[in-house]
Amino acid sequence: MGKDVIIACDFSSAEATFNFLDKFTEEKPFVKIGMELYYAEGPSIVKEIKKRGHRIFLDLKLHDIPNTVKKAMSVLSSLDVDMTNLHAAGTVEMMKAAVEGLTKEDGTRPILIAVTQLTSTSEARMQNELLINASINDTIVKYAENAKAAGLDGVVCSPLEAGMVKEACGKEFMTVTPGVRFADGDVGDQVRVTTPEKAKEIGSDYIVVGRPITAAENPVEAYRRCVKEFVG
Ligand code: C5P
């Protein structure tokens, strides 16, 4: 499994996205397209970025009844994305349906990963509002185990949780981790952050990095620094 840096292209238009990607003349970074950009521009943004030769993580976090998720995944699969995701809270049955929908006629499919508990959900809110009577770490591990049982490839989690997920689900089970900052950089609104080097040490397979690259004075240099620290 190849370690890589995924750039979170959190822009609100295709124009801003292409202005950013045009800066990369030597490398073709793996990019993440989230809800904001996808809902603004539609499937064409995926096709255009793909045509430019980038690998794409389409981060739409699906969560609905199994049949709907299966059909939606089949549409995303035909867009030829490389990675996509859903909420593990949708149950094992929903995740199995997603795998079915995503699988192409030739048996191949994009990488499918699950969101366990969003990093914005605190343990107190999870217990008091969602009435989940467990620790947040036990919930994350259980959801990761459910994702594995359903045939998914891994989970999105904080780099600080990647170790315990690997321990429970095995080292082949992928961890894709946002919340990465350079040691000398701005933390912004992220709370539990770690550096690319530390994420590598803990065992993340992919790090998702947004503002430390997109808002850098020299994004290409920031990307290269990230790759150097994380991939080596
Ligand atoms: O700019 P920054 O590096 O904080 O961007 C991180 C990206 O990862 C954003 O697109 C954010 O939505 C996403 N993300 C996250 N935490 C999660 C899941 C996704 O920061 N738990």
PDB file of C-alpha atoms and ligand atoms in Angstrom:
ATOM      1  CA  MET A   1       0.000   0.000   0.000  1.00  0.00           C
ATOM      2  CA  GLY A   2       1.544   3.278  -1.106  1.00  0.00           C
ATOM      3  CA  LYS A   3       1.657   6.140   1.345  1.00  0.00           C
ATOM      4  CA  ASP A   4       0.602   9.430  -0.169  1.00  0.00           C
ATOM      5  CA  VAL A   5      -0.421  13.018   0.522  1.00  0.00           C
ATOM      6  CA  ILE A   6      -3.948  14.009  -0.573  1.00  0.00           C
ATOM      7  CA  ILE A   7      -4.599  17.731  -1.032  1.00  0.00           C
ATOM      8  CA  ALA A   8      -8.027  18.861   0.208  1.00  0.00           C
ATOM      9  CA  CYS A   9      -9.209  21.144  -2.605  1.00  0.00           C
ATOM     10  CA  ASP A  10     -11.691  23.059  -0.472  1.00  0.00           C
ATOM     11  CA  PHE A  11     -12.467  25.701  -3.076  1.00  0.00           C
ATOM     12  CA  SER A  12     -15.935  26.957  -3.973  1.00  0.00           C
ATOM     13  CA  SER A  13     -15.560  27.022  -7.764  1.00  0.00           C
ATOM     14  CA  ALA A  14     -13.931  25.185 -10.629  1.00  0.00           C
ATOM     15  CA  GLU A  15     -12.020  28.351 -11.532  1.00  0.00           C
ATOM     16  CA  ALA A  16     -10.379  28.649  -8.116  1.00  0.00           C
ATOM     17  CA  THR A  17      -9.586  24.923  -8.176  1.00  0.00           C
ATOM     18  CA  PHE A  18      -7.927  25.060 -11.593  1.00  0.00           C
ATOM     19  CA  ASN A  19      -5.988  28.203 -10.671  1.00  0.00           C
ATOM     20  CA  PHE A  20      -4.611  26.225  -7.780  1.00  0.00           C
ATOM     21  CA  LEU A  21      -3.901  23.007  -9.711  1.00  0.00           C
ATOM     22  CA  ASP A  22      -2.216  24.945 -12.533  1.00  0.00           C
ATOM     23  CA  LYS A  23       0.638  25.727 -10.134  1.00  0.00           C
ATOM     24  CA  PHE A  24       1.623  22.053 -10.191  1.00  0.00           C
ATOM     25  CA  THR A  25       3.570  21.666 -13.392  1.00  0.00           C
ATOM     26  CA  GLU A  26       5.834  18.781 -12.390  1.00  0.00           C
ATOM     27  CA  GLU A  27       3.687  16.553 -10.204  1.00  0.00           C
ATOM     28  CA  LYS A  28       0.043  15.405 -10.251  1.00  0.00           C
ATOM     29  CA  PRO A  29      -1.076  15.353  -6.629  1.00  0.00           C
ATOM     30  CA  PHE A  30      -3.865  13.116  -5.353  1.00  0.00           C
ATOM     31  CA  VAL A  31      -6.742  15.556  -4.646  1.00  0.00           C
ATOM     32  CA  LYS A  32      -9.802  15.463  -2.416  1.00  0.00           C
ATOM     33  CA  ILE A  33     -13.050  16.931  -3.707  1.00  0.00           C
ATOM     34  CA  GLY A  34     -15.537  17.636  -0.928  1.00  0.00           C
ATOM     35  CA  MET A  35     -19.213  18.542  -0.739  1.00  0.00           C
ATOM     36  CA  GLU A  36     -18.731  22.269  -1.290  1.00  0.00           C
ATOM     37  CA  LEU A  37     -16.995  21.942  -4.650  1.00  0.00           C
ATOM     38  CA  TYR A  38     -19.029  18.941  -5.811  1.00  0.00           C
ATOM     39  CA  TYR A  39     -22.381  20.557  -5.007  1.00  0.00           C
ATOM     40  CA  ALA A  40     -21.278  23.793  -6.673  1.00  0.00           C
ATOM     41  CA  GLU A  41     -19.933  22.278  -9.882  1.00  0.00           C
ATOM     42  CA  GLY A  42     -21.452  18.796 -10.182  1.00  0.00           C
ATOM     43  CA  PRO A  43     -19.873  15.672 -11.696  1.00  0.00           C
ATOM     44  CA  SER A  44     -18.095  17.707 -14.392  1.00  0.00           C
ATOM     45  CA  ILE A  45     -15.522  18.901 -11.850  1.00  0.00           C
ATOM     46  CA  VAL A  46     -14.587  15.273 -11.159  1.00  0.00           C
ATOM     47  CA  LYS A  47     -14.279  14.482 -14.852  1.00  0.00           C
ATOM     48  CA  GLU A  48     -12.158  17.570 -15.567  1.00  0.00           C
ATOM     49  CA  ILE A  49      -9.731  16.972 -12.709  1.00  0.00           C
ATOM     50  CA  LYS A  50      -9.484  13.314 -13.688  1.00  0.00           C
ATOM     51  CA  LYS A  51      -8.742  14.329 -17.292  1.00  0.00           C
ATOM     52  CA  ARG A  52      -5.823  16.396 -16.010  1.00  0.00           C
ATOM     53  CA  GLY A  53      -4.334  13.183 -14.648  1.00  0.00           C
ATOM     54  CA  HIS A  54      -4.990  13.520 -10.912  1.00  0.00           C
ATOM     55  CA  ARG A  55      -6.202  10.740  -8.670  1.00  0.00           C
ATOM     56  CA  ILE A  56      -9.403  11.746  -6.858  1.00  0.00           C
ATOM     57  CA  PHE A  57     -10.814  11.120  -3.402  1.00  0.00           C
ATOM     58  CA  LEU A  58     -14.496  12.104  -3.630  1.00  0.00           C
ATOM     59  CA  ASP A  59     -15.453  12.958  -0.059  1.00  0.00           C
ATOM     60  CA  LEU A  60     -19.267  12.969  -0.009  1.00  0.00           C
ATOM     61  CA  LYS A  61     -19.812  10.884   3.158  1.00  0.00           C
ATOM     62  CA  LEU A  62     -22.919   9.000   2.047  1.00  0.00           C
ATOM     63  CA  HIS A  63     -25.464   7.948   4.684  1.00  0.00           C
ATOM     64  CA  ASP A  64     -28.931   6.718   3.658  1.00  0.00           C
ATOM     65  CA  ILE A  65     -30.912   3.480   3.322  1.00  0.00           C
ATOM     66  CA  PRO A  66     -28.863   0.628   1.784  1.00  0.00           C
ATOM     67  CA  ASN A  67     -30.650   0.636  -1.571  1.00  0.00           C
ATOM     68  CA  THR A  68     -30.167   4.377  -2.098  1.00  0.00           C
ATOM     69  CA  VAL A  69     -26.504   4.237  -1.114  1.00  0.00           C
ATOM     70  CA  LYS A  70     -25.939   1.280  -3.447  1.00  0.00           C
ATOM     71  CA  LYS A  71     -27.375   3.186  -6.415  1.00  0.00           C
ATOM     72  CA  ALA A  72     -25.552   6.406  -5.561  1.00  0.00           C
ATOM     73  CA  MET A  73     -22.261   4.502  -5.258  1.00  0.00           C
ATOM     74  CA  SER A  74     -22.812   2.971  -8.653  1.00  0.00           C
ATOM     75  CA  VAL A  75     -23.055   6.496 -10.128  1.00  0.00           C
ATOM     76  CA  LEU A  76     -19.870   7.600  -8.323  1.00  0.00           C
ATOM     77  CA  SER A  77     -18.073   4.496  -9.544  1.00  0.00           C
ATOM     78  CA  SER A  78     -18.895   5.387 -13.155  1.00  0.00           C
ATOM     79  CA  LEU A  79     -17.173   8.758 -12.555  1.00  0.00           C
ATOM     80  CA  ASP A  80     -13.976   6.765 -12.187  1.00  0.00           C
ATOM     81  CA  VAL A  81     -12.925   8.219  -8.836  1.00  0.00           C
ATOM     82  CA  ASP A  82     -10.057   6.517  -7.003  1.00  0.00           C
ATOM     83  CA  MET A  83     -11.447   6.750  -3.477  1.00  0.00           C
ATOM     84  CA  THR A  84     -14.781   7.612  -1.877  1.00  0.00           C
ATOM     85  CA  ASN A  85     -16.489   7.318   1.491  1.00  0.00           C
ATOM     86  CA  LEU A  86     -19.605   6.920   3.643  1.00  0.00           C
ATOM     87  CA  HIS A  87     -20.667   7.080   7.289  1.00  0.00           C
ATOM     88  CA  ALA A  88     -20.142   3.828   9.192  1.00  0.00           C
ATOM     89  CA  ALA A  89     -23.187   4.868  11.276  1.00  0.00           C
ATOM     90  CA  GLY A  90     -25.317   3.725   8.310  1.00  0.00           C
ATOM     91  CA  THR A  91     -24.773   0.109   9.523  1.00  0.00           C
ATOM     92  CA  VAL A  92     -22.946  -2.924   8.128  1.00  0.00           C
ATOM     93  CA  GLU A  93     -25.870  -3.615   5.783  1.00  0.00           C
ATOM     94  CA  MET A  94     -25.568  -0.144   4.246  1.00  0.00           C
ATOM     95  CA  MET A  95     -21.797  -0.504   3.877  1.00  0.00           C
ATOM     96  CA  LYS A  96     -22.171  -3.897   2.164  1.00  0.00           C
ATOM     97  CA  ALA A  97     -24.688  -2.378  -0.247  1.00  0.00           C
ATOM     98  CA  ALA A  98     -22.207   0.429  -0.948  1.00  0.00           C
ATOM     99  CA  VAL A  99     -19.463  -2.058  -1.856  1.00  0.00           C
ATOM    100  CA  GLU A 100     -21.886  -3.816  -4.221  1.00  0.00           C
ATOM    101  CA  GLY A 101     -22.905  -0.563  -5.884  1.00  0.00           C
ATOM    102  CA  LEU A 102     -19.337   0.590  -6.259  1.00  0.00           C
ATOM    103  CA  THR A 103     -18.044  -2.634  -7.813  1.00  0.00           C
ATOM    104  CA  LYS A 104     -17.759  -2.443 -11.605  1.00  0.00           C
ATOM    105  CA  GLU A 105     -18.576  -5.225 -14.039  1.00  0.00           C
ATOM    106  CA  ASP A 106     -14.909  -6.210 -14.237  1.00  0.00           C
ATOM    107  CA  GLY A 107     -14.836  -6.682 -10.468  1.00  0.00           C
ATOM    108  CA  THR A 108     -12.692  -3.612  -9.705  1.00  0.00           C
ATOM    109  CA  ARG A 109     -13.846  -0.649  -7.622  1.00  0.00           C
ATOM    110  CA  PRO A 110     -12.549   2.569  -6.071  1.00  0.00           C
ATOM    111  CA  ILE A 111     -11.124   2.418  -2.551  1.00  0.00           C
ATOM    112  CA  LEU A 112     -14.006   2.723  -0.073  1.00  0.00           C
ATOM    113  CA  ILE A 113     -13.460   4.083   3.407  1.00  0.00           C
ATOM    114  CA  ALA A 114     -15.781   4.910   6.292  1.00  0.00           C
ATOM    115  CA  VAL A 115     -16.095   7.919   8.558  1.00  0.00           C
ATOM    116  CA  THR A 116     -16.302   6.577  12.125  1.00  0.00           C
ATOM    117  CA  GLN A 117     -17.123   9.472  14.435  1.00  0.00           C
ATOM    118  CA  LEU A 118     -16.469  12.902  12.953  1.00  0.00           C
ATOM    119  CA  THR A 119     -13.593  14.617  14.712  1.00  0.00           C
ATOM    120  CA  SER A 120     -15.987  17.507  15.373  1.00  0.00           C
ATOM    121  CA  THR A 121     -18.115  15.228  17.597  1.00  0.00           C
ATOM    122  CA  SER A 122     -16.986  15.306  21.222  1.00  0.00           C
ATOM    123  CA  GLU A 123     -17.418  12.341  23.536  1.00  0.00           C
ATOM    124  CA  ALA A 124     -19.885  14.360  25.662  1.00  0.00           C
ATOM    125  CA  ARG A 125     -22.109  15.221  22.676  1.00  0.00           C
ATOM    126  CA  MET A 126     -21.957  11.660  21.369  1.00  0.00           C
ATOM    127  CA  GLN A 127     -23.131  10.355  24.754  1.00  0.00           C
ATOM    128  CA  ASN A 128     -25.664  13.084  25.617  1.00  0.00           C
ATOM    129  CA  GLU A 129     -27.182  13.799  22.190  1.00  0.00           C
ATOM    130  CA  LEU A 130     -26.730  10.536  20.307  1.00  0.00           C
ATOM    131  CA  LEU A 131     -27.227   8.405  23.448  1.00  0.00           C
ATOM    132  CA  ILE A 132     -24.216   6.241  22.630  1.00  0.00           C
ATOM    133  CA  ASN A 133     -23.173   4.810  25.963  1.00  0.00           C
ATOM    134  CA  ALA A 134     -19.550   4.044  25.191  1.00  0.00           C
ATOM    135  CA  SER A 135     -16.285   5.917  25.053  1.00  0.00           C
ATOM    136  CA  ILE A 136     -15.532   7.697  21.800  1.00  0.00           C
ATOM    137  CA  ASN A 137     -12.483   5.473  21.257  1.00  0.00           C
ATOM    138  CA  ASP A 138     -14.504   2.266  21.690  1.00  0.00           C
ATOM    139  CA  THR A 139     -17.065   3.641  19.238  1.00  0.00           C
ATOM    140  CA  ILE A 140     -14.390   4.456  16.678  1.00  0.00           C
ATOM    141  CA  VAL A 141     -12.867   0.974  16.967  1.00  0.00           C
ATOM    142  CA  LYS A 142     -16.295  -0.741  16.745  1.00  0.00           C
ATOM    143  CA  TYR A 143     -17.264   1.303  13.667  1.00  0.00           C
ATOM    144  CA  ALA A 144     -13.909   0.484  12.064  1.00  0.00           C
ATOM    145  CA  GLU A 145     -14.480  -3.224  12.781  1.00  0.00           C
ATOM    146  CA  ASN A 146     -17.957  -2.952  11.213  1.00  0.00           C
ATOM    147  CA  ALA A 147     -16.438  -1.302   8.126  1.00  0.00           C
ATOM    148  CA  LYS A 148     -13.921  -4.127   7.857  1.00  0.00           C
ATOM    149  CA  ALA A 149     -16.653  -6.760   8.263  1.00  0.00           C
ATOM    150  CA  ALA A 150     -18.609  -5.110   5.448  1.00  0.00           C
ATOM    151  CA  GLY A 151     -15.594  -5.393   3.140  1.00  0.00           C
ATOM    152  CA  LEU A 152     -14.435  -1.762   3.179  1.00  0.00           C
ATOM    153  CA  ASP A 153     -10.773  -0.863   2.795  1.00  0.00           C
ATOM    154  CA  GLY A 154     -10.341   1.439   5.754  1.00  0.00           C
ATOM    155  CA  VAL A 155     -11.507   4.495   7.670  1.00  0.00           C
ATOM    156  CA  VAL A 156     -11.044   8.231   7.842  1.00  0.00           C
ATOM    157  CA  CYS A 157      -9.840   9.137  11.319  1.00  0.00           C
ATOM    158  CA  SER A 158      -7.630  11.463  13.274  1.00  0.00           C
ATOM    159  CA  PRO A 159      -3.957  10.509  12.938  1.00  0.00           C
ATOM    160  CA  LEU A 160      -4.006  10.132  16.689  1.00  0.00           C
ATOM    161  CA  GLU A 161      -6.573   7.330  16.309  1.00  0.00           C
ATOM    162  CA  ALA A 162      -4.805   5.519  13.461  1.00  0.00           C
ATOM    163  CA  GLY A 163      -2.732   3.369  15.829  1.00  0.00           C
ATOM    164  CA  MET A 164      -5.698   1.901  17.683  1.00  0.00           C
ATOM    165  CA  VAL A 165      -7.599   1.291  14.423  1.00  0.00           C
ATOM    166  CA  LYS A 166      -4.604  -0.624  13.032  1.00  0.00           C
ATOM    167  CA  GLU A 167      -4.327  -2.593  16.257  1.00  0.00           C
ATOM    168  CA  ALA A 168      -7.984  -3.651  16.047  1.00  0.00           C
ATOM    169  CA  CYS A 169      -8.319  -4.163  12.286  1.00  0.00           C
ATOM    170  CA  GLY A 170      -4.834  -5.073  11.133  1.00  0.00           C
ATOM    171  CA  LYS A 171      -2.117  -3.083   9.439  1.00  0.00           C
ATOM    172  CA  GLU A 172      -3.548  -3.666   5.958  1.00  0.00           C
ATOM    173  CA  PHE A 173      -6.717  -1.791   6.973  1.00  0.00           C
ATOM    174  CA  MET A 174      -6.239   1.708   5.625  1.00  0.00           C
ATOM    175  CA  THR A 175      -6.239   4.884   7.691  1.00  0.00           C
ATOM    176  CA  VAL A 176      -6.802   8.171   5.894  1.00  0.00           C
ATOM    177  CA  THR A 177      -6.122  11.027   8.230  1.00  0.00           C
ATOM    178  CA  PRO A 178      -6.878  14.772   8.120  1.00  0.00           C
ATOM    179  CA  GLY A 179      -5.810  17.142  10.897  1.00  0.00           C
ATOM    180  CA  VAL A 180      -2.219  17.497   9.755  1.00  0.00           C
ATOM    181  CA  ARG A 181      -0.114  20.585  10.379  1.00  0.00           C
ATOM    182  CA  PHE A 182       3.557  21.465   9.974  1.00  0.00           C
ATOM    183  CA  ALA A 183       5.363  21.785  13.295  1.00  0.00           C
ATOM    184  CA  ASP A 184       5.885  25.512  12.626  1.00  0.00           C
ATOM    185  CA  GLY A 185       2.456  26.140  11.024  1.00  0.00           C
ATOM    186  CA  ASP A 186      -0.968  27.541  11.982  1.00  0.00           C
ATOM    187  CA  VAL A 187      -3.388  25.081  13.596  1.00  0.00           C
ATOM    188  CA  GLY A 188      -6.494  27.020  12.428  1.00  0.00           C
ATOM    189  CA  ASP A 189      -9.785  25.413  13.573  1.00  0.00           C
ATOM    190  CA  GLN A 190      -8.358  21.898  13.881  1.00  0.00           C
ATOM    191  CA  VAL A 191      -8.053  20.695  17.438  1.00  0.00           C
ATOM    192  CA  ARG A 192      -6.291  17.346  17.469  1.00  0.00           C
ATOM    193  CA  VAL A 193      -3.466  17.801  14.994  1.00  0.00           C
ATOM    194  CA  THR A 194      -0.180  16.163  14.242  1.00  0.00           C
ATOM    195  CA  THR A 195       2.720  16.676  11.815  1.00  0.00           C
ATOM    196  CA  PRO A 196       3.225  14.675   8.588  1.00  0.00           C
ATOM    197  CA  GLU A 197       6.253  12.995  10.184  1.00  0.00           C
ATOM    198  CA  LYS A 198       4.321  11.949  13.264  1.00  0.00           C
ATOM    199  CA  ALA A 199       1.391  10.724  11.126  1.00  0.00           C
ATOM    200  CA  LYS A 200       3.836   8.494   9.281  1.00  0.00           C
ATOM    201  CA  GLU A 201       5.195   7.165  12.560  1.00  0.00           C
ATOM    202  CA  ILE A 202       1.693   6.366  13.876  1.00  0.00           C
ATOM    203  CA  GLY A 203       0.860   4.461  10.696  1.00  0.00           C
ATOM    204  CA  SER A 204      -1.427   6.650   8.557  1.00  0.00           C
ATOM    205  CA  ASP A 205      -1.587   5.452   4.952  1.00  0.00           C
ATOM    206  CA  TYR A 206      -2.804   8.720   3.447  1.00  0.00           C
ATOM    207  CA  ILE A 207      -2.777  12.178   5.005  1.00  0.00           C
ATOM    208  CA  VAL A 208      -5.359  14.728   3.862  1.00  0.00           C
ATOM    209  CA  VAL A 209      -3.881  18.203   3.949  1.00  0.00           C
ATOM    210  CA  GLY A 210      -5.807  21.374   3.111  1.00  0.00           C
ATOM    211  CA  ARG A 211      -4.839  24.833   4.253  1.00  0.00           C
ATOM    212  CA  PRO A 212      -1.181  24.115   5.074  1.00  0.00           C
ATOM    213  CA  ILE A 213      -0.860  23.631   1.289  1.00  0.00           C
ATOM    214  CA  THR A 214      -3.747  25.597  -0.283  1.00  0.00           C
ATOM    215  CA  ALA A 215      -3.133  28.733   1.815  1.00  0.00           C
ATOM    216  CA  ALA A 216       0.664  28.574   1.685  1.00  0.00           C
ATOM    217  CA  GLU A 217       2.590  31.344  -0.041  1.00  0.00           C
ATOM    218  CA  ASN A 218       4.140  28.661  -2.238  1.00  0.00           C
ATOM    219  CA  PRO A 219       1.706  25.699  -2.393  1.00  0.00           C
ATOM    220  CA  VAL A 220       4.006  23.542  -4.531  1.00  0.00           C
ATOM    221  CA  GLU A 221       6.820  23.923  -2.021  1.00  0.00           C
ATOM    222  CA  ALA A 222       4.438  23.175   0.883  1.00  0.00           C
ATOM    223  CA  TYR A 223       3.184  20.053  -0.945  1.00  0.00           C
ATOM    224  CA  ARG A 224       6.745  18.864  -1.533  1.00  0.00           C
ATOM    225  CA  ARG A 225       7.618  19.431   2.091  1.00  0.00           C
ATOM    226  CA  CYS A 226       4.580  17.365   3.105  1.00  0.00           C
ATOM    227  CA  VAL A 227       5.523  14.525   0.774  1.00  0.00           C
ATOM    228  CA  LYS A 228       9.114  14.596   1.985  1.00  0.00           C
ATOM    229  CA  GLU A 229       8.113  14.444   5.658  1.00  0.00           C
ATOM    230  CA  PHE A 230       5.351  11.840   5.185  1.00  0.00           C
ATOM    231  CA  VAL A 231       6.560   9.599   2.382  1.00  0.00           C
ATOM    232  CA  GLY A 232      10.265  10.217   2.824  1.00  0.00           C
TER     233      GLY A 232
HETATM  234  O1  C5P B   1      -7.422  22.673   5.810  1.00  0.00           O
HETATM  235  P1  C5P B   1      -7.319  21.375   6.557  1.00  0.00           P
HETATM  236  O2  C5P B   1      -5.966  20.726   6.433  1.00  0.00           O
HETATM  237  O3  C5P B   1      -7.805  21.490   7.976  1.00  0.00           O
HETATM  238  O4  C5P B   1      -8.335  20.419   5.779  1.00  0.00           O
HETATM  239  C1  C5P B   1      -8.629  19.136   6.217  1.00  0.00           C
HETATM  240  C2  C5P B   1      -9.656  18.520   5.317  1.00  0.00           C
HETATM  241  O5  C5P B   1     -10.062  17.275   5.862  1.00  0.00           O
HETATM  242  C3  C5P B   1     -10.939  19.317   5.132  1.00  0.00           C
HETATM  243  O6  C5P B   1     -11.414  19.072   3.819  1.00  0.00           O
HETATM  244  C4  C5P B   1     -11.878  18.746   6.162  1.00  0.00           C
HETATM  245  O7  C5P B   1     -13.228  18.871   5.797  1.00  0.00           O
HETATM  246  C5  C5P B   1     -11.459  17.277   6.143  1.00  0.00           C
HETATM  247  N1  C5P B   1     -11.780  16.532   7.347  1.00  0.00           N
HETATM  248  C6  C5P B   1     -11.315  16.879   8.615  1.00  0.00           C
HETATM  249  N2  C5P B   1     -11.635  16.118   9.701  1.00  0.00           N
HETATM  250  C7  C5P B   1     -12.414  15.047   9.552  1.00  0.00           C
HETATM  251  C8  C5P B   1     -12.873  14.666   8.295  1.00  0.00           C
HETATM  252  C9  C5P B   1     -12.538  15.443   7.204  1.00  0.00           C
HETATM  253  O8  C5P B   1     -10.588  17.854   8.744  1.00  0.00           O
HETATM  254  N3  C5P B   1     -12.686  14.290  10.604  1.00  0.00           N
END
